Amino acid sequence: MELKYGYGLVPDLSAHGAGIDHLIKVLHVFMVVLFVGWGVFLLYCLIKYRRRPGHKASYESNKSKLPKYAEIAVVGFEVFLLVGLSFPVWSKYKRDFPADKDALVVRVIGQQFVWNIHYPGEDGKFGRTDPKLASGSNPLGIDDKDPASWDDVVSVNQFHIPVNKPIISHISAMDVIHSFGVPVLRLKQDATPGMEVPIWFQAVKTGVFDIVCSQLCGVGHSLMKGVVTVESAEDYQKWFAEQPKQFKPKAAEKAPAPAAEKKQEG
Amino acid sequence: MHQPVHAAHHEAAHAEHHELGFIQKYIFSVDHKVIGVQYTVTALLFLFFGFCLMMLMRWQLAYPGEPLPVIGNWLGEGMPGGVMLPEFYNSLGAMHGTIMVFLGVVPLAVGGFGNYLVPLQVGAPDMAFPKLNAASYWVYFVGGVIMLASFFVPGGAANSGWTSYPPLSVVATAGQTWWLIGMVALITSSLLGSINIIVTIVQLRAKGLSFFRLPFLVWAQFVTSFLLLLAFPPLEAAGILQLMDRVAGTSFFMPTGLVVSGNALPVAGGGSPLLWQHLFWFLAHPEVYVLILPAIGIVTEVIVNNTRKPLYGYKTIVYAVLFLGFMSFIVWAHHMFMTGMGVTMSNFFQVTTMIISIPSVVVLTVLILTLWGASIRFTLPMHFALAFLPMFAIGGLTGLPLGLTASDIYLHDTYYVIGHFHYVVAPGTLFALFAGIYYWYPKVTGKQMSRFWGKTHFWLSFLAINGVFFPMLIQGIAGLNRRLYDPTFYAHGAAIQDLNVIISISAWCLGAAQLIFILNFFLSLKWGKKVGDNPWEATTLEWATPTPPPHGNFLTEPVVYRGPYEYSVPGEEKDFLPQHVAPAKA
């Protein structure tokens, strides 16, 4: 599906995004009402109380209680914004994680200037990683001695996910701070080295759109674009099956253990 | 009204303060007024320079990858063939922010206006510590020179954003080391200045000038100085820690297991990048109020003077800014909602952020209600002061969607943020500072700036500056990220690229409009209309001095008999009753 971009919010393909968009819209209506009401009052004062012959300023202040009520109303509305509109969306986004078994769990690791997506494969377990093993062909330092790594897939900048399935992404980085931003999925999470932060989401429609690095990460920051492909479960399975299993020992079928040393040269 | 007394006292003043040589009088002066002018002129130069950096960036943003005609060829390594490199773009961005905030607005608002006006408005002969005051200016000057020099080191000036988040800033080119050293100097300068302002206000108020008779500008400077004094030391400490990470191999902000360009980084590790963010924003949020409070102070003085009536709710606005100052210390983490903050913490910071909006609303309400029942003079400074109100309102309102975590998910790090804080600081604070310059210029120089060219400057700036920042809010809604060297690289950015062209053209027009101000500022020194001691018919003490005020300020020690804004008092002949005029014997 081709997405349309222009003025206004980008399309929303996420399950949780409606609450965010609703809040943004309510806020802007509120802001426009306040600003216009207030601006009209300002212009009225400027015209009515301009200096002119025969007009004198009054020493007394405005005694009306209206400003006080207006302020209380503003405070009341802010409480509503907080409790009614922001807290619920945020705590669902941050807290109500699905069980790992019901979701696709991946790791997303920012690196100058690409996004690495680490899929655990059928066993659902990520291979052990060690920064000392990192190399050009294995930037994440995945240990191919760990059998859990043999069915792992590392995809660079291509983030394929099945539609309508909860996705849990553990966000981190290996060098500097990046931020995993996907406007179309209403996602943003800083990718900070030394930390792994889980986020979860669900795409409700298929489509192809961008991951935008949302934290200045160096010279190539503005080119650090990844691609999310939301597809049907079948298409996703097909894509996943085509991905090379680079950590699988060459002779794994026959003798799983000894082939491990090979990968260490980089 | 007391001209004969003047003349006699002029003589006395001259005898007391014997004539100093040029260097002592104008360069290494300890007179708060000279230091205030030094701060003002230096900060204005930095503001213009910082703005020029941005005007360069706007070329790349409007026409990504195209060579900049003529000027592009003068800029050497950063722009080979006139095409801007991304590293140069990042340097420009980082230095624009740093220069505007730390070398421009703060020194102008606190160093310039604070220094010049606080002693005059409290009726003091000088600051409490004149030499400390001079030291503060010179440390600032050195900090500025270091920042400028950093453009010429290998790799160019700092390029990790004005926020300098590690690990990026720790592995960055040499410019970052210079940035950190420069910052340490600038912070030191601010600390020296702020303690001086606090002591001056507490200790040197004239007889009869109780705290609740202080002009509101003095209150604003008082709260601002406390913010500087309490918030800057954490950043100074953090800056030194980051410097150690860069030059001494420590790992305060460097976590274990960093792999940069495929190689494990040889650092001890164990540090936390988030620690820097907390320390930085613990300063940088109060810093927002350091930028805005002196502006509110100036706007209040100008508005009250031009409405010819007392300020609506003097105590209300004073308590509002005291509360604002206090709250500004417990909202900092709203800059960090997307770092992975838990629900409890982020809810706390959302609530404090909503609470801090209340005193801001109170301030705006007080100012607008002062207009009710007034007799408004649309003088030149009043234009800028009135424009401040809606601009600050837009800045404040657009803070709401960023202060609520749910909407911040989408808007964080987009141009919405840039639009928001620039509305606060540029058409907000800077307009207030322009109001201040036009308002007190006659006191400082004895000359009036040209009204016609001032109004031209106002209208052109007002239109252009909204042409710059309003489209940014639209860009942010459309999801366009900030700090992108090429905004058209993403489909959703390319779709709204027209806005970038509009913004850039507006920015260049805004730059051109400032030339009018610069010419007016300098030419009025010679050609401006001469004015008396109190051209605006104002009530506060600075207008009780001769124009320009001599070394030592007041000819006789002023005594204060009333509050600061006694305008249009019933039964009085004139519509203003200065603080220092003794009441007629009953």
Coordinates of N, CA and C in Angstrom, one line a residue, chain B residues 425-582:
Chain B
V425 N 11.9 32.0 22.7 CA 13.1 32.7 22.9 C 13.3 33.8 21.8
A426 N 12.9 33.6 20.6 CA 13.2 34.5 19.5 C 12.1 35.7 19.4
P427 N 10.9 35.4 18.9 CA 9.9 36.5 18.9 C 9.5 36.8 20.4
G428 N 9.8 35.9 21.3 CA 9.5 36.1 22.7 C 10.6 37.0 23.3
T429 N 11.6 36.3 23.8 CA 12.7 37.0 24.5 C 13.4 38.1 23.7
L430 N 13.7 37.8 22.5 CA 14.5 38.8 21.7 C 13.7 40.0 21.4
F431 N 12.4 39.9 21.2 CA 11.5 41.1 21.0 C 11.5 41.9 22.3
A432 N 11.5 41.2 23.4 CA 11.5 41.9 24.7 C 12.8 42.6 24.9
L433 N 13.9 42.0 24.4 CA 15.2 42.7 24.6 C 15.3 43.9 23.6
F434 N 14.7 43.7 22.4 CA 14.6 44.9 21.6 C 13.8 46.0 22.2
A435 N 12.7 45.6 22.8 CA 11.9 46.6 23.6 C 12.8 47.4 24.6
G436 N 13.5 46.6 25.3 CA 14.4 47.1 26.3 C 15.5 48.1 25.8
I437 N 16.0 47.7 24.6 CA 17.1 48.5 24.0 C 16.5 49.8 23.6
Y438 N 15.3 49.8 22.9 CA 14.7 51.0 22.5 C 14.2 51.9 23.7
Y439 N 13.9 51.2 24.8 CA 13.3 51.9 25.9 C 14.4 52.6 26.7
W440 N 15.6 51.9 26.9 CA 16.6 52.5 27.8 C 17.8 53.2 27.0
Y441 N 17.7 53.0 25.7 CA 18.8 53.7 24.9 C 18.9 55.2 25.2
P442 N 17.8 55.9 25.4 CA 17.9 57.3 25.7 C 18.6 57.6 27.0
K443 N 18.4 56.7 28.0 CA 19.0 56.9 29.3 C 20.5 56.6 29.2
V444 N 20.9 55.6 28.4 CA 22.3 55.2 28.3 C 23.1 56.3 27.5
T445 N 22.5 56.8 26.4 CA 23.2 57.6 25.5 C 22.8 59.0 25.5
G446 N 21.6 59.3 26.0 CA 21.2 60.7 25.9 C 20.5 61.0 24.6
K447 N 20.4 60.0 23.7 CA 19.8 60.2 22.4 C 18.6 59.2 22.2
Q448 N 17.7 59.6 21.4 CA 16.6 58.8 21.0 C 16.9 58.1 19.7
M449 N 16.6 56.8 19.6 CA 16.7 56.1 18.3 C 15.6 56.5 17.4
S450 N 15.9 56.4 16.1 CA 14.9 56.9 15.1 C 13.6 56.1 15.3
R451 N 12.5 56.8 15.4 CA 11.2 56.1 15.5 C 10.8 55.5 14.2
F452 N 11.0 56.2 13.1 CA 10.6 55.6 11.8 C 11.3 54.3 11.5
W453 N 12.6 54.4 11.7 CA 13.4 53.2 11.3 C 13.2 52.1 12.4
G454 N 12.9 52.5 13.6 CA 12.6 51.5 14.6 C 11.3 50.8 14.3
K455 N 10.3 51.5 13.8 CA 9.0 50.9 13.5 C 9.2 50.0 12.2
T456 N 10.0 50.5 11.3 CA 10.2 49.6 10.1 C 10.9 48.3 10.5
H457 N 11.9 48.5 11.4 CA 12.5 47.3 12.0 C 11.5 46.4 12.6
F458 N 10.6 46.9 13.4 CA 9.6 46.1 14.1 C 8.7 45.4 13.1
W459 N 8.1 46.0 12.2 CA 7.1 45.4 11.3 C 7.8 44.3 10.4
L460 N 9.0 44.7 9.9 CA 9.6 43.7 9.0 C 10.0 42.4 9.9
S461 N 10.5 42.7 11.1 CA 11.0 41.6 11.9 C 9.8 40.7 12.3
F462 N 8.7 41.4 12.7 CA 7.5 40.7 13.2 C 7.0 39.8 12.1
L463 N 6.9 40.3 10.9 CA 6.4 39.4 9.8 C 7.3 38.3 9.5
A464 N 8.6 38.6 9.3 CA 9.6 37.6 8.9 C 9.8 36.6 10.0
I465 N 9.8 36.9 11.2 CA 10.1 35.9 12.3 C 8.9 34.9 12.4
N466 N 7.7 35.4 12.1 CA 6.6 34.4 12.1 C 6.6 33.6 10.8
G467 N 7.2 34.1 9.8 CA 7.4 33.3 8.6 C 8.4 32.3 8.8
V468 N 9.3 32.5 9.7 CA 10.3 31.5 10.0 C 9.7 30.4 10.9
F469 N 9.1 30.8 12.0 CA 8.8 29.8 13.1 C 7.4 29.2 12.9
F470 N 6.4 29.9 12.4 CA 5.2 29.2 12.3 C 5.2 28.0 11.4
P471 N 5.8 28.1 10.2 CA 5.9 26.9 9.4 C 6.6 25.7 10.0
M472 N 7.4 26.0 11.0 CA 8.1 24.9 11.7 C 7.1 24.0 12.5
L473 N 6.1 24.7 13.0 CA 5.1 23.9 13.8 C 4.4 23.0 12.8
I474 N 4.1 23.5 11.6 CA 3.5 22.6 10.6 C 4.4 21.5 10.2
Q475 N 5.7 21.8 10.0 CA 6.6 20.7 9.7 C 6.6 19.6 10.7
G476 N 6.6 20.1 12.0 CA 6.6 19.1 13.1 C 5.4 18.3 13.1
I477 N 4.2 18.9 12.9 CA 3.0 18.1 12.8 C 3.1 17.0 11.7
A478 N 3.7 17.4 10.6 CA 3.9 16.5 9.5 C 5.0 15.5 9.7
G479 N 5.6 15.5 10.9 CA 6.6 14.5 11.3 C 8.0 14.7 10.9
L480 N 8.3 15.9 10.4 CA 9.7 16.1 10.0 C 10.7 16.3 11.2
N481 N 11.7 15.5 11.1 CA 12.7 15.5 12.2 C 13.6 16.7 12.2
R482 N 14.1 17.2 13.3 CA 15.0 18.3 13.4 C 16.4 17.7 13.1
R483 N 17.4 18.6 13.0 CA 18.8 18.2 12.9 C 19.1 17.3 11.7
L484 N 18.3 17.4 10.6 CA 18.5 16.6 9.4 C 19.3 17.5 8.4
Y485 N 20.4 17.0 8.0 CA 21.2 17.7 7.0 C 20.4 17.8 5.7
D486 N 19.7 16.8 5.3 CA 18.9 16.8 4.1 C 17.5 16.4 4.4
P487 N 16.6 17.4 4.6 CA 15.2 17.1 5.0 C 14.4 16.3 3.9
T488 N 14.9 16.3 2.7 CA 14.2 15.7 1.6 C 14.5 14.2 1.5
F489 N 15.4 13.7 2.3 CA 15.8 12.3 2.3 C 14.6 11.4 2.6
Y490 N 13.7 11.8 3.4 CA 12.5 11.0 3.8 C 11.3 11.5 3.0
A491 N 10.5 10.5 2.6 CA 9.3 10.8 1.8 C 8.4 11.9 2.5
H492 N 8.2 11.7 3.8 CA 7.3 12.7 4.4 C 8.0 14.1 4.6
G493 N 9.3 14.1 4.5 CA 10.0 15.4 4.5 C 9.9 16.1 3.1
A494 N 10.2 15.3 2.1 CA 10.2 15.8 0.7 C 8.8 16.4 0.3
A495 N 7.7 15.7 0.9 CA 6.4 16.2 0.5 C 6.1 17.6 1.0
I496 N 6.8 18.1 2.0 CA 6.6 19.4 2.5 C 7.8 20.3 2.4
Q497 N 8.7 20.0 1.4 CA 9.9 20.8 1.3 C 9.6 22.3 1.0
D498 N 8.5 22.6 0.4 CA 8.1 24.0 0.1 C 8.3 24.9 1.4
L499 N 7.9 24.3 2.5 CA 7.9 25.1 3.7 C 9.4 25.5 4.0
N500 N 10.3 24.6 3.8 CA 11.7 24.9 4.1 C 12.2 26.1 3.2
V501 N 11.7 26.2 2.0 CA 12.0 27.4 1.2 C 11.4 28.6 1.7
I502 N 10.2 28.6 2.1 CA 9.5 29.7 2.7 C 10.3 30.2 4.0
I503 N 10.6 29.2 4.9 CA 11.3 29.5 6.1 C 12.6 30.2 5.8
S504 N 13.4 29.6 4.9 CA 14.7 30.2 4.6 C 14.6 31.6 4.1
I505 N 13.7 31.8 3.1 CA 13.5 33.2 2.6 C 13.1 34.2 3.7
S506 N 12.2 33.7 4.6 CA 11.9 34.6 5.7 C 13.1 34.8 6.6
A507 N 13.9 33.8 6.8 CA 15.1 34.0 7.7 C 16.0 35.0 7.1
W508 N 16.2 35.0 5.8 CA 17.1 35.9 5.2 C 16.5 37.3 5.2
C509 N 15.2 37.4 5.1 CA 14.6 38.8 5.2 C 14.7 39.3 6.6
L510 N 14.6 38.4 7.6 CA 14.8 38.7 9.0 C 16.2 39.3 9.2
G511 N 17.1 38.6 8.6 CA 18.5 39.1 8.7 C 18.7 40.5 8.1
A512 N 18.1 40.7 7.0 CA 18.2 42.0 6.3 C 17.5 43.1 7.2
A513 N 16.4 42.7 7.9 CA 15.7 43.7 8.7 C 16.6 44.1 9.9
Q514 N 17.5 43.2 10.3 CA 18.3 43.5 11.5 C 19.4 44.6 11.1
L515 N 19.7 44.7 9.8 CA 20.7 45.7 9.4 C 20.1 47.1 9.7
I516 N 18.8 47.2 9.5 CA 18.2 48.5 9.9 C 18.4 48.8 11.3
F517 N 18.3 47.8 12.2 CA 18.5 48.0 13.6 C 19.9 48.4 13.9
I518 N 20.8 47.7 13.3 CA 22.3 48.0 13.5 C 22.6 49.4 13.1
L519 N 22.1 49.8 12.0 CA 22.4 51.2 11.5 C 21.8 52.2 12.5
N520 N 20.5 51.9 12.8 CA 19.8 52.8 13.7 C 20.5 53.0 15.1
F521 N 21.0 51.8 15.5 CA 21.7 51.7 16.8 C 22.9 52.6 16.8
F522 N 23.7 52.5 15.8 CA 25.0 53.3 15.8 C 24.8 54.7 15.3
L523 N 24.0 54.9 14.3 CA 23.8 56.3 13.7 C 23.1 57.2 14.7
S524 N 22.2 56.6 15.6 CA 21.5 57.4 16.5 C 22.4 58.0 17.6
L525 N 23.6 57.4 17.8 CA 24.5 57.9 18.7 C 24.9 59.3 18.3
K526 N 25.0 59.5 17.0 CA 25.4 60.8 16.5 C 24.2 61.7 16.1
W527 N 23.3 61.1 15.4 CA 22.2 61.9 14.8 C 20.9 61.8 15.6
G528 N 20.8 61.0 16.6 CA 19.6 60.9 17.4 C 19.1 62.1 18.0
K529 N 17.8 62.3 18.3 CA 17.3 63.4 19.0 C 17.7 63.4 20.4
K530 N 18.2 64.6 20.9 CA 18.6 64.7 22.3 C 17.4 64.5 23.2
V531 N 17.6 63.9 24.4 CA 16.5 63.7 25.3 C 16.9 64.2 26.7
G532 N 15.9 64.5 27.6 CA 16.2 64.8 28.9 C 16.4 63.6 29.8
D533 N 16.2 63.8 31.2 CA 16.5 62.8 32.1 C 15.4 61.7 32.1
N534 N 14.2 62.1 31.8 CA 13.1 61.2 31.9 C 12.1 61.3 30.7
P535 N 12.6 60.9 29.6 CA 11.8 61.1 28.3 C 10.5 60.3 28.3
W536 N 10.4 59.2 29.0 CA 9.2 58.4 28.9 C 8.2 58.8 30.1
E537 N 8.6 59.7 30.9 CA 7.8 60.1 32.0 C 7.5 58.9 32.9
A538 N 8.6 58.3 33.3 CA 8.5 57.0 34.1 C 8.7 57.3 35.5
T539 N 8.5 56.3 36.4 CA 8.4 56.5 37.8 C 9.6 55.8 38.5
T540 N 10.3 54.9 37.9 CA 11.3 54.2 38.7 C 12.7 55.0 38.7
L541 N 13.6 54.5 39.6 CA 14.7 55.3 40.0 C 15.7 55.6 38.9
E542 N 15.8 54.7 37.9 CA 16.9 54.9 36.9 C 16.6 56.3 36.2
W543 N 15.4 56.7 36.2 CA 15.1 58.0 35.5 C 15.3 59.2 36.4
A544 N 15.7 58.9 37.7 CA 16.0 60.0 38.6 C 17.5 60.4 38.5
T545 N 18.2 59.7 37.6 CA 19.7 60.1 37.4 C 19.8 61.1 36.3
P546 N 20.9 61.8 36.2 CA 21.2 62.6 35.0 C 21.3 61.6 33.8
T547 N 21.2 62.2 32.6 CA 21.3 61.4 31.4 C 22.5 61.8 30.6
P548 N 23.5 60.9 30.3 CA 23.6 59.6 30.8 C 24.1 59.6 32.3
P549 N 23.8 58.6 33.0 CA 24.2 58.7 34.5 C 25.7 58.7 34.6
P550 N 26.2 59.5 35.5 CA 27.7 59.6 35.7 C 28.2 58.4 36.6
H551 N 29.5 58.3 36.7 CA 30.0 57.3 37.6 C 29.5 57.6 39.0
G552 N 28.9 56.6 39.6 CA 28.3 56.8 40.9 C 26.8 57.0 40.9
N553 N 26.3 57.2 39.6 CA 24.9 57.2 39.3 C 24.1 58.4 39.8
F554 N 23.8 58.5 41.1 CA 22.8 59.4 41.6 C 23.6 60.7 42.2
L555 N 23.0 61.8 42.0 CA 23.7 63.0 42.5 C 23.5 63.2 44.0
T556 N 22.3 62.8 44.4 CA 22.0 62.7 45.9 C 21.5 61.3 46.1
E557 N 21.7 60.8 47.3 CA 21.3 59.5 47.6 C 19.7 59.5 47.6
P558 N 19.2 58.6 46.7 CA 17.7 58.7 46.5 C 17.0 58.0 47.7
V559 N 15.9 58.6 48.0 CA 15.0 58.0 49.1 C 13.7 57.6 48.4
V560 N 13.2 56.4 48.7 CA 12.0 56.0 48.0 C 10.8 56.1 48.9
Y561 N 9.7 56.7 48.3 CA 8.5 57.0 49.1 C 7.3 56.1 48.8
R562 N 7.4 55.4 47.7 CA 6.2 54.6 47.2 C 6.6 53.5 46.3
G563 N 5.6 52.8 45.9 CA 5.7 51.6 45.0 C 6.2 52.1 43.6
P564 N 6.6 51.1 42.7 CA 7.2 51.5 41.5 C 6.3 52.0 40.4
Y565 N 5.0 51.8 40.5 CA 4.2 52.1 39.3 C 3.0 53.0 39.6
E566 N 3.3 54.1 40.2 CA 2.2 55.1 40.6 C 1.9 56.0 39.4
Y567 N 1.1 55.5 38.5 CA 0.7 56.3 37.3 C -0.7 56.7 37.5
S568 N -1.1 57.9 37.0 CA -2.5 58.3 37.0 C -3.1 58.3 38.4
V569 N -2.3 58.7 39.4 CA -2.8 58.7 40.7 C -3.9 59.8 40.8
P570 N -5.1 59.5 41.3 CA -6.1 60.5 41.4 C -5.7 61.7 42.2
G571 N -6.0 62.9 41.8 CA -5.7 64.1 42.5 C -4.3 64.7 42.2
E572 N -3.5 63.9 41.4 CA -2.1 64.4 41.1 C -2.2 65.2 39.8
E573 N -1.3 66.2 39.7 CA -1.4 67.0 38.5 C -0.9 66.3 37.3
K574 N 0.3 65.6 37.4 CA 0.8 64.8 36.3 C 0.4 63.4 36.4
D575 N 0.5 62.6 35.3 CA 0.0 61.2 35.3 C 1.0 60.3 35.8
F576 N 2.2 60.8 36.4 CA 3.1 59.8 36.9 C 3.7 60.4 38.2
L577 N 4.0 59.5 39.2 CA 4.5 60.0 40.5 C 5.8 59.2 40.8
P578 N 7.0 59.7 40.5 CA 8.2 58.9 40.6 C 8.4 58.5 42.1
Q579 N 9.1 57.3 42.2 CA 9.3 56.7 43.5 C 10.1 57.7 44.4
H580 N 10.9 58.5 43.9 CA 11.8 59.3 44.8 C 11.3 60.7 45.1
V581 N 10.2 61.0 44.6 CA 9.7 62.4 44.8 C 8.9 62.4 46.2
A582 N 9.4 63.3 47.1 CA 8.8 63.3 48.4 C 7.4 63.8 48.3

